[in-house]
mmCIF file of C-alpha atoms in Angstrom:
data_model
loop_
_atom_site.group_PDB
_atom_site.id
_atom_site.type_symbol
_atom_site.label_atom_id
_atom_site.label_comp_id
_atom_site.label_asym_id
_atom_site.label_seq_id
_atom_site.Cartn_x
_atom_site.Cartn_y
_atom_site.Cartn_z
ATOM 1 C CA MET V 1405 20.446 -4.478 30.813
ATOM 2 C CA LYS V 1406 18.391 -7.648 31.329
ATOM 3 C CA LYS V 1407 15.286 -5.566 31.996
ATOM 4 C CA VAL V 1408 15.860 -3.592 28.807
ATOM 5 C CA LEU V 1409 16.353 -6.797 26.831
ATOM 6 C CA LEU V 1410 13.187 -8.358 28.269
ATOM 7 C CA LEU V 1411 11.213 -5.215 27.458
ATOM 8 C CA ILE V 1412 12.414 -5.235 23.855
ATOM 9 C CA LEU V 1413 11.671 -8.944 23.455
ATOM 10 C CA SER V 1414 8.184 -8.442 24.905
ATOM 11 C CA MET V 1415 7.449 -5.618 22.468
ATOM 12 C CA PHE V 1416 8.797 -7.731 19.610
ATOM 13 C CA LEU V 1417 6.544 -10.685 20.468
ATOM 14 C CA TYR V 1418 3.531 -8.389 20.869
ATOM 15 C CA SER V 1419 4.222 -6.853 17.476
ATOM 16 C CA CYS V 1420 4.464 -10.292 15.884
ATOM 17 C CA LEU V 1421 1.162 -11.368 17.397
ATOM 18 C CA THR V 1422 -0.729 -8.227 16.440
ATOM 19 C CA SER V 1423 0.664 -8.132 12.907
ATOM 20 C CA SER V 1424 -0.090 -11.789 12.156
ATOM 21 C CA GLN V 1425 -2.630 -12.066 9.355
ATOM 22 C CA GLY V 1426 -3.771 -15.570 10.176
ATOM 23 C CA GLY V 1427 -6.311 -16.367 7.526
ATOM 24 C CA LYS V 1428 -9.492 -18.473 7.458
ATOM 25 C CA SER V 1429 -9.798 -21.908 5.909
ATOM 26 C CA PHE V 1430 -12.935 -22.225 3.780
ATOM 27 C CA ASP V 1431 -14.736 -25.502 3.058
ATOM 28 C CA GLN V 1432 -17.347 -24.676 0.439
ATOM 29 C CA THR V 1433 -19.076 -28.057 0.844
ATOM 30 C CA ARG V 1434 -20.374 -26.957 4.260
ATOM 31 C CA PHE V 1435 -22.140 -23.918 2.784
ATOM 32 C CA THR V 1436 -25.337 -23.679 0.745
ATOM 33 C CA VAL V 1437 -26.087 -21.109 -1.951
ATOM 34 C CA ILE V 1438 -28.465 -18.384 -0.810
ATOM 35 C CA SER V 1439 -31.421 -17.897 -3.137
ATOM 36 C CA GLU V 1440 -31.923 -14.168 -3.233
ATOM 37 C CA PRO V 1441 -33.763 -11.733 -5.501
ATOM 38 C CA GLU V 1442 -31.959 -9.536 -7.970
ATOM 39 C CA TYR V 1443 -30.865 -6.240 -6.474
ATOM 40 C CA PRO V 1444 -30.755 -3.551 -9.172
ATOM 41 C CA ILE V 1445 -27.734 -1.263 -9.007
ATOM 42 C CA PRO V 1446 -28.823 2.367 -8.422
ATOM 43 C CA GLU V 1447 -28.207 4.417 -11.557
ATOM 44 C CA ALA V 1448 -26.063 6.939 -9.675
ATOM 45 C CA CYS V 1449 -23.841 4.120 -8.377
ATOM 46 C CA LYS V 1450 -23.105 2.332 -11.639
ATOM 47 C CA TYR V 1451 -19.821 4.193 -12.046
ATOM 48 C CA LEU V 1452 -18.498 2.069 -9.164
ATOM 49 C CA PHE V 1453 -18.694 -0.957 -11.459
ATOM 50 C CA SER V 1454 -16.928 0.693 -14.388
ATOM 51 C CA GLN V 1455 -14.483 -1.485 -16.307
ATOM 52 C CA GLU V 1456 -12.362 1.445 -17.464
ATOM 53 C CA GLY V 1457 -9.392 0.058 -15.579
ATOM 54 C CA LEU V 1458 -7.213 0.908 -12.623
ATOM 55 C CA PRO V 1459 -5.800 4.386 -11.958
ATOM 56 C CA ARG V 1460 -2.593 4.891 -13.966
ATOM 57 C CA ILE V 1461 0.307 5.945 -11.778
ATOM 58 C CA GLY V 1462 3.952 6.558 -12.673
ATOM 59 C CA VAL V 1463 7.111 6.839 -10.585
ATOM 60 C CA VAL V 1464 10.193 8.911 -11.454
ATOM 61 C CA ASN V 1465 13.596 9.143 -9.781
ATOM 62 C CA PHE V 1466 13.777 10.926 -6.447
ATOM 63 C CA THR V 1467 15.925 14.020 -5.859
ATOM 64 C CA ASN V 1468 18.841 13.402 -3.499
ATOM 65 C CA HIS V 1469 19.079 16.178 -0.903
ATOM 66 C CA SER V 1470 21.027 14.050 1.534
ATOM 67 C CA GLU V 1471 24.603 14.817 2.466
ATOM 68 C CA GLY V 1472 25.112 11.185 3.374
ATOM 69 C CA LYS V 1473 26.694 11.737 6.770
ATOM 70 C CA VAL V 1474 28.777 8.623 7.298
ATOM 71 C CA ASN V 1475 30.123 7.972 10.779
ATOM 72 C CA ILE V 1476 31.505 4.545 9.894
ATOM 73 C CA PRO V 1477 35.214 4.759 8.930
ATOM 74 C CA GLU V 1478 35.051 1.623 6.757
ATOM 75 C CA ALA V 1479 32.428 3.225 4.496
ATOM 76 C CA TRP V 1480 34.341 6.323 3.435
ATOM 77 C CA GLY V 1481 36.199 4.653 0.591
ATOM 78 C CA TRP V 1482 33.192 3.713 -1.532
ATOM 79 C CA TRP V 1483 30.159 5.581 -0.141
ATOM 80 C CA LYS V 1484 30.118 8.408 -2.693
ATOM 81 C CA ASN V 1485 29.853 5.929 -5.562
ATOM 82 C CA ALA V 1486 26.964 4.129 -3.884
ATOM 83 C CA GLU V 1487 25.210 7.424 -3.084
ATOM 84 C CA VAL V 1488 24.854 8.270 -6.784
ATOM 85 C CA LYS V 1489 22.506 5.303 -7.266
ATOM 86 C CA LEU V 1490 20.245 6.176 -4.338
ATOM 87 C CA PRO V 1491 17.514 7.971 -6.371
ATOM 88 C CA GLU V 1492 17.075 4.893 -8.577
ATOM 89 C CA VAL V 1493 17.098 2.524 -5.611
ATOM 90 C CA VAL V 1494 14.441 4.561 -3.803
ATOM 91 C CA ALA V 1495 12.228 4.849 -6.897
ATOM 92 C CA ASP V 1496 12.430 1.094 -7.501
ATOM 93 C CA HIS V 1497 11.444 0.351 -3.904
ATOM 94 C CA VAL V 1498 8.508 2.780 -4.146
ATOM 95 C CA ILE V 1499 7.364 1.029 -7.329
ATOM 96 C CA SER V 1500 7.533 -2.371 -5.621
ATOM 97 C CA GLU V 1501 5.513 -1.113 -2.659
ATOM 98 C CA ILE V 1502 2.770 0.373 -4.859
ATOM 99 C CA VAL V 1503 2.603 -2.707 -7.106
ATOM 100 C CA ASN V 1504 2.330 -5.066 -4.134
ATOM 101 C CA LEU V 1505 -0.532 -3.036 -2.658
ATOM 102 C CA GLY V 1506 -2.609 -3.388 -5.821
ATOM 103 C CA GLY V 1507 -5.400 -1.052 -6.875
ATOM 104 C CA THR V 1508 -3.334 0.785 -9.522
ATOM 105 C CA ARG V 1509 -1.620 0.272 -12.870
ATOM 106 C CA VAL V 1510 1.992 1.249 -12.207
ATOM 107 C CA TYR V 1511 4.312 2.570 -14.923
ATOM 108 C CA THR V 1512 7.981 1.901 -14.183
ATOM 109 C CA ARG V 1513 10.775 4.435 -14.560
ATOM 110 C CA ASN V 1514 11.853 2.765 -17.804
ATOM 111 C CA GLU V 1515 8.345 2.987 -19.264
ATOM 112 C CA VAL V 1516 8.099 6.669 -18.359
ATOM 113 C CA GLU V 1517 11.573 7.474 -19.698
ATOM 114 C CA ARG V 1518 10.918 5.624 -22.964
ATOM 115 C CA VAL V 1519 7.851 7.767 -23.700
ATOM 116 C CA LEU V 1520 9.747 10.936 -22.781
ATOM 117 C CA GLU V 1521 12.569 10.020 -25.146
ATOM 118 C CA GLU V 1522 10.050 9.549 -27.948
ATOM 119 C CA HIS V 1523 8.834 13.106 -27.292
ATOM 120 C CA LYS V 1524 12.404 14.388 -26.831
ATOM 121 C CA PHE V 1525 11.627 15.484 -23.288
ATOM 122 C CA GLN V 1526 14.769 15.872 -21.172
ATOM 123 C CA MET V 1527 14.477 14.451 -17.646
ATOM 124 C CA SER V 1528 17.576 16.331 -16.515
ATOM 125 C CA GLY V 1529 15.749 19.658 -16.649
ATOM 126 C CA ILE V 1530 12.943 18.669 -14.300
ATOM 127 C CA VAL V 1531 12.887 20.883 -11.247
ATOM 128 C CA ASP V 1532 9.241 21.720 -10.509
ATOM 129 C CA ASP V 1533 5.744 20.273 -10.387
ATOM 130 C CA THR V 1534 4.785 21.902 -13.693
ATOM 131 C CA SER V 1535 7.332 19.719 -15.452
ATOM 132 C CA TYR V 1536 6.012 16.635 -13.686
ATOM 133 C CA VAL V 1537 2.503 17.441 -14.894
ATOM 134 C CA LYS V 1538 3.846 17.664 -18.460
ATOM 135 C CA ILE V 1539 5.424 14.241 -18.009
ATOM 136 C CA GLY V 1540 2.185 12.754 -16.749
ATOM 137 C CA LYS V 1541 0.211 14.083 -19.700
ATOM 138 C CA LEU V 1542 2.799 12.847 -22.218
ATOM 139 C CA VAL V 1543 2.812 9.354 -20.740
ATOM 140 C CA GLY V 1544 -0.957 9.237 -20.210
ATOM 141 C CA LEU V 1545 -0.811 9.038 -16.431
ATOM 142 C CA GLN V 1546 -3.424 10.121 -13.917
ATOM 143 C CA TYR V 1547 -0.981 10.381 -11.018
ATOM 144 C CA LEU V 1548 2.758 10.754 -10.664
ATOM 145 C CA VAL V 1549 4.881 9.837 -7.649
ATOM 146 C CA THR V 1550 8.011 11.814 -6.908
ATOM 147 C CA GLY V 1551 9.893 13.040 -3.876
ATOM 148 C CA SER V 1552 13.265 13.492 -2.278
ATOM 149 C CA ILE V 1553 15.844 11.721 -0.155
ATOM 150 C CA ASP V 1554 16.178 14.218 2.674
ATOM 151 C CA ASN V 1555 18.716 12.471 4.851
ATOM 152 C CA ILE V 1556 20.676 9.281 5.175
ATOM 153 C CA GLY V 1557 23.012 8.642 8.042
ATOM 154 C CA PHE V 1558 25.039 5.943 9.725
ATOM 155 C CA THR V 1559 25.371 6.005 13.495
ATOM 156 C CA THR V 1560 25.494 3.758 16.526
ATOM 157 C CA GLY V 1561 21.830 2.945 17.065
ATOM 158 C CA ALA V 1562 19.712 3.528 20.131
ATOM 159 C CA MET V 1563 19.669 -0.244 20.608
ATOM 160 C CA ALA V 1564 23.378 -0.325 21.477
ATOM 161 C CA LEU V 1565 22.670 -1.440 25.069
ATOM 162 C CA VAL V 1566 21.014 -4.568 23.762
ATOM 163 C CA MET V 1567 22.689 -5.173 20.406
ATOM 164 C CA GLY V 1568 26.183 -3.979 21.252
ATOM 165 C CA SER V 1569 27.869 -1.231 19.237
ATOM 166 C CA ARG V 1570 26.522 -2.353 15.858
ATOM 167 C CA PRO V 1571 25.945 0.624 13.540
ATOM 168 C CA GLN V 1572 22.509 1.703 12.421
ATOM 169 C CA ILE V 1573 21.412 3.188 9.128
ATOM 170 C CA GLU V 1574 18.565 5.696 8.980
ATOM 171 C CA ILE V 1575 17.002 7.094 5.816
ATOM 172 C CA GLN V 1576 14.430 9.884 5.585
ATOM 173 C CA ILE V 1577 12.330 10.336 2.459
ATOM 174 C CA MET V 1578 9.613 12.748 1.383
ATOM 175 C CA ILE V 1579 7.028 11.226 -0.964
ATOM 176 C CA ARG V 1580 4.520 13.251 -2.984
ATOM 177 C CA ILE V 1581 1.740 12.192 -5.335
ATOM 178 C CA ILE V 1582 0.605 14.692 -7.967
ATOM 179 C CA ASP V 1583 -2.815 14.623 -9.638
ATOM 180 C CA ILE V 1584 -1.969 15.209 -13.295
ATOM 181 C CA ALA V 1585 -5.404 16.611 -14.184
ATOM 182 C CA THR V 1586 -5.328 19.347 -11.532
ATOM 183 C CA ALA V 1587 -1.571 19.656 -10.800
ATOM 184 C CA GLU V 1588 -2.538 19.319 -7.134
ATOM 185 C CA ILE V 1589 -0.359 17.484 -4.623
ATOM 186 C CA ILE V 1590 -2.920 15.060 -3.239
ATOM 187 C CA LEU V 1591 -0.609 13.168 -0.894
ATOM 188 C CA SER V 1592 2.583 14.203 0.869
ATOM 189 C CA LYS V 1593 4.326 12.231 3.576
ATOM 190 C CA SER V 1594 7.739 12.110 5.219
ATOM 191 C CA ILE V 1595 8.859 8.616 6.190
ATOM 192 C CA THR V 1596 11.799 7.221 8.128
ATOM 193 C CA GLY V 1597 13.300 3.759 7.852
ATOM 194 C CA LYS V 1598 15.966 2.220 10.078
ATOM 195 C CA ASP V 1599 18.066 -0.918 10.010
ATOM 196 C CA ILE V 1600 20.773 -2.258 12.307
ATOM 197 C CA LEU V 1601 23.720 -3.451 10.237
ATOM 198 C CA ASP V 1602 25.513 -6.758 10.570
ATOM 199 C CA THR V 1603 28.640 -5.382 8.880
ATOM 200 C CA ALA V 1604 29.805 -1.926 7.757
ATOM 201 C CA ASP V 1605 31.310 -3.074 4.463
ATOM 202 C CA TYR V 1606 29.842 -2.371 1.022
ATOM 203 C CA VAL V 1607 27.493 -5.367 1.001
ATOM 204 C CA GLY V 1608 26.345 -4.743 4.573
ATOM 205 C CA VAL V 1609 25.560 -1.053 4.075
ATOM 206 C CA ILE V 1610 23.800 -1.517 0.723
ATOM 207 C CA SER V 1611 21.737 -4.305 2.258
ATOM 208 C CA GLY V 1612 20.990 -2.034 5.228
ATOM 209 C CA ILE V 1613 19.828 0.781 2.936
ATOM 210 C CA LYS V 1614 17.424 -1.553 1.160
ATOM 211 C CA ASN V 1615 16.138 -2.985 4.434
ATOM 212 C CA ALA V 1616 15.618 0.504 5.882
ATOM 213 C CA LEU V 1617 13.785 1.572 2.716
ATOM 214 C CA THR V 1618 11.548 -1.480 2.780
ATOM 215 C CA LYS V 1619 10.604 -0.840 6.413
ATOM 216 C CA GLY V 1620 10.114 2.905 6.009
ATOM 217 C CA LEU V 1621 7.966 2.575 2.905
ATOM 218 C CA GLU V 1622 5.479 0.482 4.846
ATOM 219 C CA ASP V 1623 4.327 3.798 6.305
ATOM 220 C CA ILE V 1624 2.888 4.868 2.934
ATOM 221 C CA ARG V 1625 0.599 1.851 2.906
ATOM 222 C CA PRO V 1626 -2.220 3.453 4.938
ATOM 223 C CA MET V 1627 -2.551 6.523 2.703
ATOM 224 C CA LEU V 1628 -2.081 4.613 -0.568
ATOM 225 C CA SER V 1629 -4.492 1.812 0.334
ATOM 226 C CA LYS V 1630 -7.089 4.419 1.286
ATOM 227 C CA ARG V 1631 -6.608 6.686 -1.727
ATOM 228 C CA PHE V 1632 -6.385 3.832 -4.241
ATOM 229 C CA ALA V 1633 -8.680 1.370 -2.503
ATOM 230 C CA LEU V 1634 -8.724 -2.156 -3.873
ATOM 231 C CA SER V 1635 -12.419 -2.595 -4.629
ATOM 232 C CA GLY V 1636 -14.904 -4.908 -6.307
ATOM 233 C CA TYR V 1637 -18.301 -6.430 -5.615
ATOM 234 C CA ILE V 1638 -20.051 -9.567 -4.390
ATOM 235 C CA ILE V 1639 -20.859 -12.150 -7.076
ATOM 236 C CA GLN V 1640 -22.532 -14.843 -4.973
ATOM 237 C CA THR V 1641 -23.433 -15.534 -1.335
ATOM 238 C CA MET V 1642 -23.616 -18.785 0.647
ATOM 239 C CA LYS V 1643 -24.758 -19.584 4.192
ATOM 240 C CA GLY V 1644 -22.807 -21.695 6.670
ATOM 241 C CA PRO V 1645 -24.068 -23.976 9.453
ATOM 242 C CA ASP V 1646 -23.032 -21.464 12.121
ATOM 243 C CA GLY V 1647 -24.982 -18.616 10.534
ATOM 244 C CA SER V 1648 -21.951 -17.015 8.920
ATOM 245 C CA ILE V 1649 -22.041 -15.917 5.312
ATOM 246 C CA ALA V 1650 -19.498 -16.712 2.616
ATOM 247 C CA ALA V 1651 -19.319 -14.442 -0.408
ATOM 248 C CA LEU V 1652 -17.498 -14.711 -3.707
ATOM 249 C CA ILE V 1653 -15.964 -11.378 -4.725
ATOM 250 C CA ASN V 1654 -14.390 -10.339 -8.027
ATOM 251 C CA ILE V 1655 -10.984 -9.555 -6.492
ATOM 252 C CA GLY V 1656 -8.258 -12.169 -6.605
ATOM 253 C CA GLU V 1657 -4.554 -12.870 -6.663
ATOM 254 C CA LYS V 1658 -3.939 -10.698 -9.729
ATOM 255 C CA GLN V 1659 -5.392 -7.741 -7.824
ATOM 256 C CA LYS V 1660 -2.977 -8.437 -4.903
ATOM 257 C CA ILE V 1661 -5.570 -9.678 -2.442
ATOM 258 C CA SER V 1662 -4.259 -12.146 0.129
ATOM 259 C CA THR V 1663 -5.517 -14.578 2.744
ATOM 260 C CA GLY V 1664 -6.369 -12.748 5.933
ATOM 261 C CA SER V 1665 -7.041 -9.382 4.275
ATOM 262 C CA LYS V 1666 -9.847 -7.510 6.024
ATOM 263 C CA ILE V 1667 -12.738 -6.462 3.796
ATOM 264 C CA GLU V 1668 -15.327 -3.707 4.186
ATOM 265 C CA ILE V 1669 -18.772 -4.203 2.642
ATOM 266 C CA TYR V 1670 -21.043 -1.430 1.397
ATOM 267 C CA ALA V 1671 -24.716 -1.358 0.448
ATOM 268 C CA LEU V 1672 -25.695 1.263 -2.125
ATOM 269 C CA GLN V 1673 -28.548 3.718 -2.390
ATOM 270 C CA ASP V 1674 -29.540 6.524 -4.718
ATOM 271 C CA ILE V 1675 -30.093 9.879 -2.969
ATOM 272 C CA LYS V 1676 -31.387 13.090 -4.533
ATOM 273 C CA ASP V 1677 -29.476 16.249 -3.648
ATOM 274 C CA PRO V 1678 -32.057 18.745 -2.290
ATOM 275 C CA VAL V 1679 -30.217 21.726 -3.787
ATOM 276 C CA THR V 1680 -29.130 20.519 -7.227
ATOM 277 C CA GLY V 1681 -31.831 17.911 -7.686
ATOM 278 C CA LYS V 1682 -29.192 15.494 -8.989
ATOM 279 C CA SER V 1683 -28.998 11.871 -7.916
ATOM 280 C CA ILE V 1684 -25.882 10.932 -5.965
ATOM 281 C CA CYS V 1685 -24.558 7.555 -4.879
ATOM 282 C CA ASP V 1686 -24.455 6.846 -1.153
ATOM 283 C CA LYS V 1687 -22.247 4.012 0.116
ATOM 284 C CA ILE V 1688 -23.467 2.574 3.421
ATOM 285 C CA LYS V 1689 -20.774 0.700 5.319
ATOM 286 C CA LEU V 1690 -22.296 -2.423 6.835
ATOM 287 C CA PRO V 1691 -21.303 -3.207 10.471
ATOM 288 C CA VAL V 1692 -20.001 -6.719 9.776
ATOM 289 C CA ASP V 1693 -16.582 -8.388 9.914
ATOM 290 C CA ALA V 1694 -15.264 -9.861 6.672
ATOM 291 C CA GLU V 1695 -11.982 -11.595 5.932
ATOM 292 C CA VAL V 1696 -10.452 -13.226 2.852
ATOM 293 C CA THR V 1697 -10.167 -17.015 3.144
ATOM 294 C CA ASP V 1698 -7.556 -19.353 1.691
ATOM 295 C CA GLN V 1699 -9.719 -19.828 -1.421
ATOM 296 C CA ILE V 1700 -8.189 -17.302 -3.825
ATOM 297 C CA GLN V 1701 -8.231 -17.518 -7.624
ATOM 298 C CA ASP V 1702 -6.741 -15.205 -10.252
ATOM 299 C CA ASN V 1703 -9.677 -12.787 -10.318
ATOM 300 C CA LYS V 1704 -11.941 -14.070 -7.553
ATOM 301 C CA SER V 1705 -11.788 -15.000 -3.884
ATOM 302 C CA TRP V 1706 -14.070 -16.159 -1.096
ATOM 303 C CA ILE V 1707 -14.596 -14.129 2.046
ATOM 304 C CA ILE V 1708 -16.212 -15.097 5.350
ATOM 305 C CA ILE V 1709 -18.636 -12.573 6.860
ATOM 306 C CA LYS V 1710 -19.663 -12.579 10.514
ATOM 307 C CA GLY V 1711 -21.823 -10.320 12.641
ATOM 308 C CA GLU V 1712 -25.267 -9.933 14.134
ATOM 309 C CA PRO V 1713 -27.968 -11.709 12.077
ATOM 310 C CA ASP V 1714 -29.869 -8.516 11.231
ATOM 311 C CA LYS V 1715 -26.631 -6.906 10.006
ATOM 312 C CA ILE V 1716 -25.504 -9.912 7.956
ATOM 313 C CA SER V 1717 -28.930 -10.087 6.310
ATOM 314 C CA ARG V 1718 -28.132 -6.816 4.522
ATOM 315 C CA VAL V 1719 -25.248 -8.433 2.624
ATOM 316 C CA HIS V 1720 -26.246 -9.482 -0.887
ATOM 317 C CA LYS V 1721 -25.040 -9.836 -4.461
ATOM 318 C CA GLY V 1722 -23.955 -6.506 -5.893
ATOM 319 C CA CYS V 1723 -22.708 -5.047 -2.608
ATOM 320 C CA VAL V 1724 -19.448 -3.165 -3.082
ATOM 321 C CA VAL V 1725 -16.383 -4.496 -1.259
ATOM 322 C CA GLU V 1726 -13.133 -2.715 -0.416
ATOM 323 C CA ARG V 1727 -9.985 -3.911 1.277
ATOM 324 C CA GLN V 1728 -9.522 -2.203 4.621
ATOM 325 C CA GLN V 1729 -6.826 0.431 4.971
ATOM 326 C CA VAL V 1730 -3.473 -1.338 5.327
ATOM 327 C CA VAL V 1731 -1.345 -0.569 8.396
ATOM 328 C CA GLY V 1732 2.195 0.836 8.358
ATOM 329 C CA GLN V 1733 5.408 -0.173 10.117
ATOM 330 C CA SER V 1734 5.307 -2.226 13.282
ATOM 331 C CA PHE V 1735 6.899 -0.886 16.473
ATOM 332 C CA THR V 1736 9.907 -3.186 16.193
ATOM 333 C CA LYS V 1737 10.609 -2.164 12.609
ATOM 334 C CA LYS V 1738 10.604 1.474 13.645
ATOM 335 C CA LEU V 1739 13.470 0.551 15.981
ATOM 336 C CA GLY V 1740 15.399 -0.910 13.056
ATOM 337 C CA LEU V 1741 14.910 -4.542 14.060
#
C-alpha cells in the first residue's frame, strides 16, 4: 500500500509542477521603446482586425439520459429530487467554463429563454438540431451549445486502497456545438469528471457532482480555446537589456487573459491564389516564446518575447497574437482527486 501511496503522491506533485502557470514580472523602466517603421496591414488580412465583436454563443439545458445509478444507501431518499435539476446545473457549469475562457460573447439560459418566450417558442418541444437552429436564429446567435448527461454513478472509487472506502461520483457528458448558419455540428466531445466524496449525504453528493463537473469540463478547454481563439495584435514593442522583447497587446483582463498565459505571434502576408487570382491572408507563426506578464490592464497587457535574435527581429507592431490552446484536465483530476 505504501508503494501505491508514494506513486500517487509522486504523480500528484508532478501534475502540480507541470500545471503551474508561474508568470513573469515585468519592469517597464528597464526596457526602451523600439523605433520601427510602420508596417501596413495586407488588404486581405484586415478582416483579422475587425471590430464587429466576439462570436455570439448560447447555451441551453442538457438532456438527461442518465439513470442515476446510486450505489450509496444514504442517497436513495433524496436523489431523484436532485436529479431533476441536473440539466440546469450542467448548463450553468458549461456557461461558466466558456465565459472564463474568453473569446466569445455568451448568452445565458435565461437570456435565451426570454427571447424564446417573446416569440412564443416552446422549449419543451425541442428534440432535434433543426429546432436548435431555429432558436439560434431567433436569439441572434452564431453558435449554440447543447448536449446530454449520459451517465452519472456513485461507486467505491479505484482509489480505495489509498483513500479507504470513500465513495466516488462519476459523470459522463456529451457536448455539441452547432453552427447556426450551416446547421453543422462543428464540435462534439464526450467528457468524464470524477470526484471522491467526503460524505454521502445531500450536501456531500451535490458538492461532488459540481466538483466532478468542474473537473470534467476542463477537457473542453483545448477544443474551445482553439475554435474560439482569444486574439488581438501588438500595439507597441520595447527592448530589454538581455535582448528580450516586450510587447503591448490589445488583450486584457476583460478578455480573460491571465498572467502566465502562453501567446503565439503571427506575421501576415498577402498571397495571390494561382487558380482564382484572389488575394488571401497567410498567417506565419513566428518561432518565438511569448508569455503574459503581471502587467495586465482592462483591455491591454504586456508580454515578454524570447527566442533567437533573427526570429525576434520579425516581431513588430501589427503582428497578430493568439493565446495558445489551453490544456484539459490534469492526471490527478482524472482520478477524482
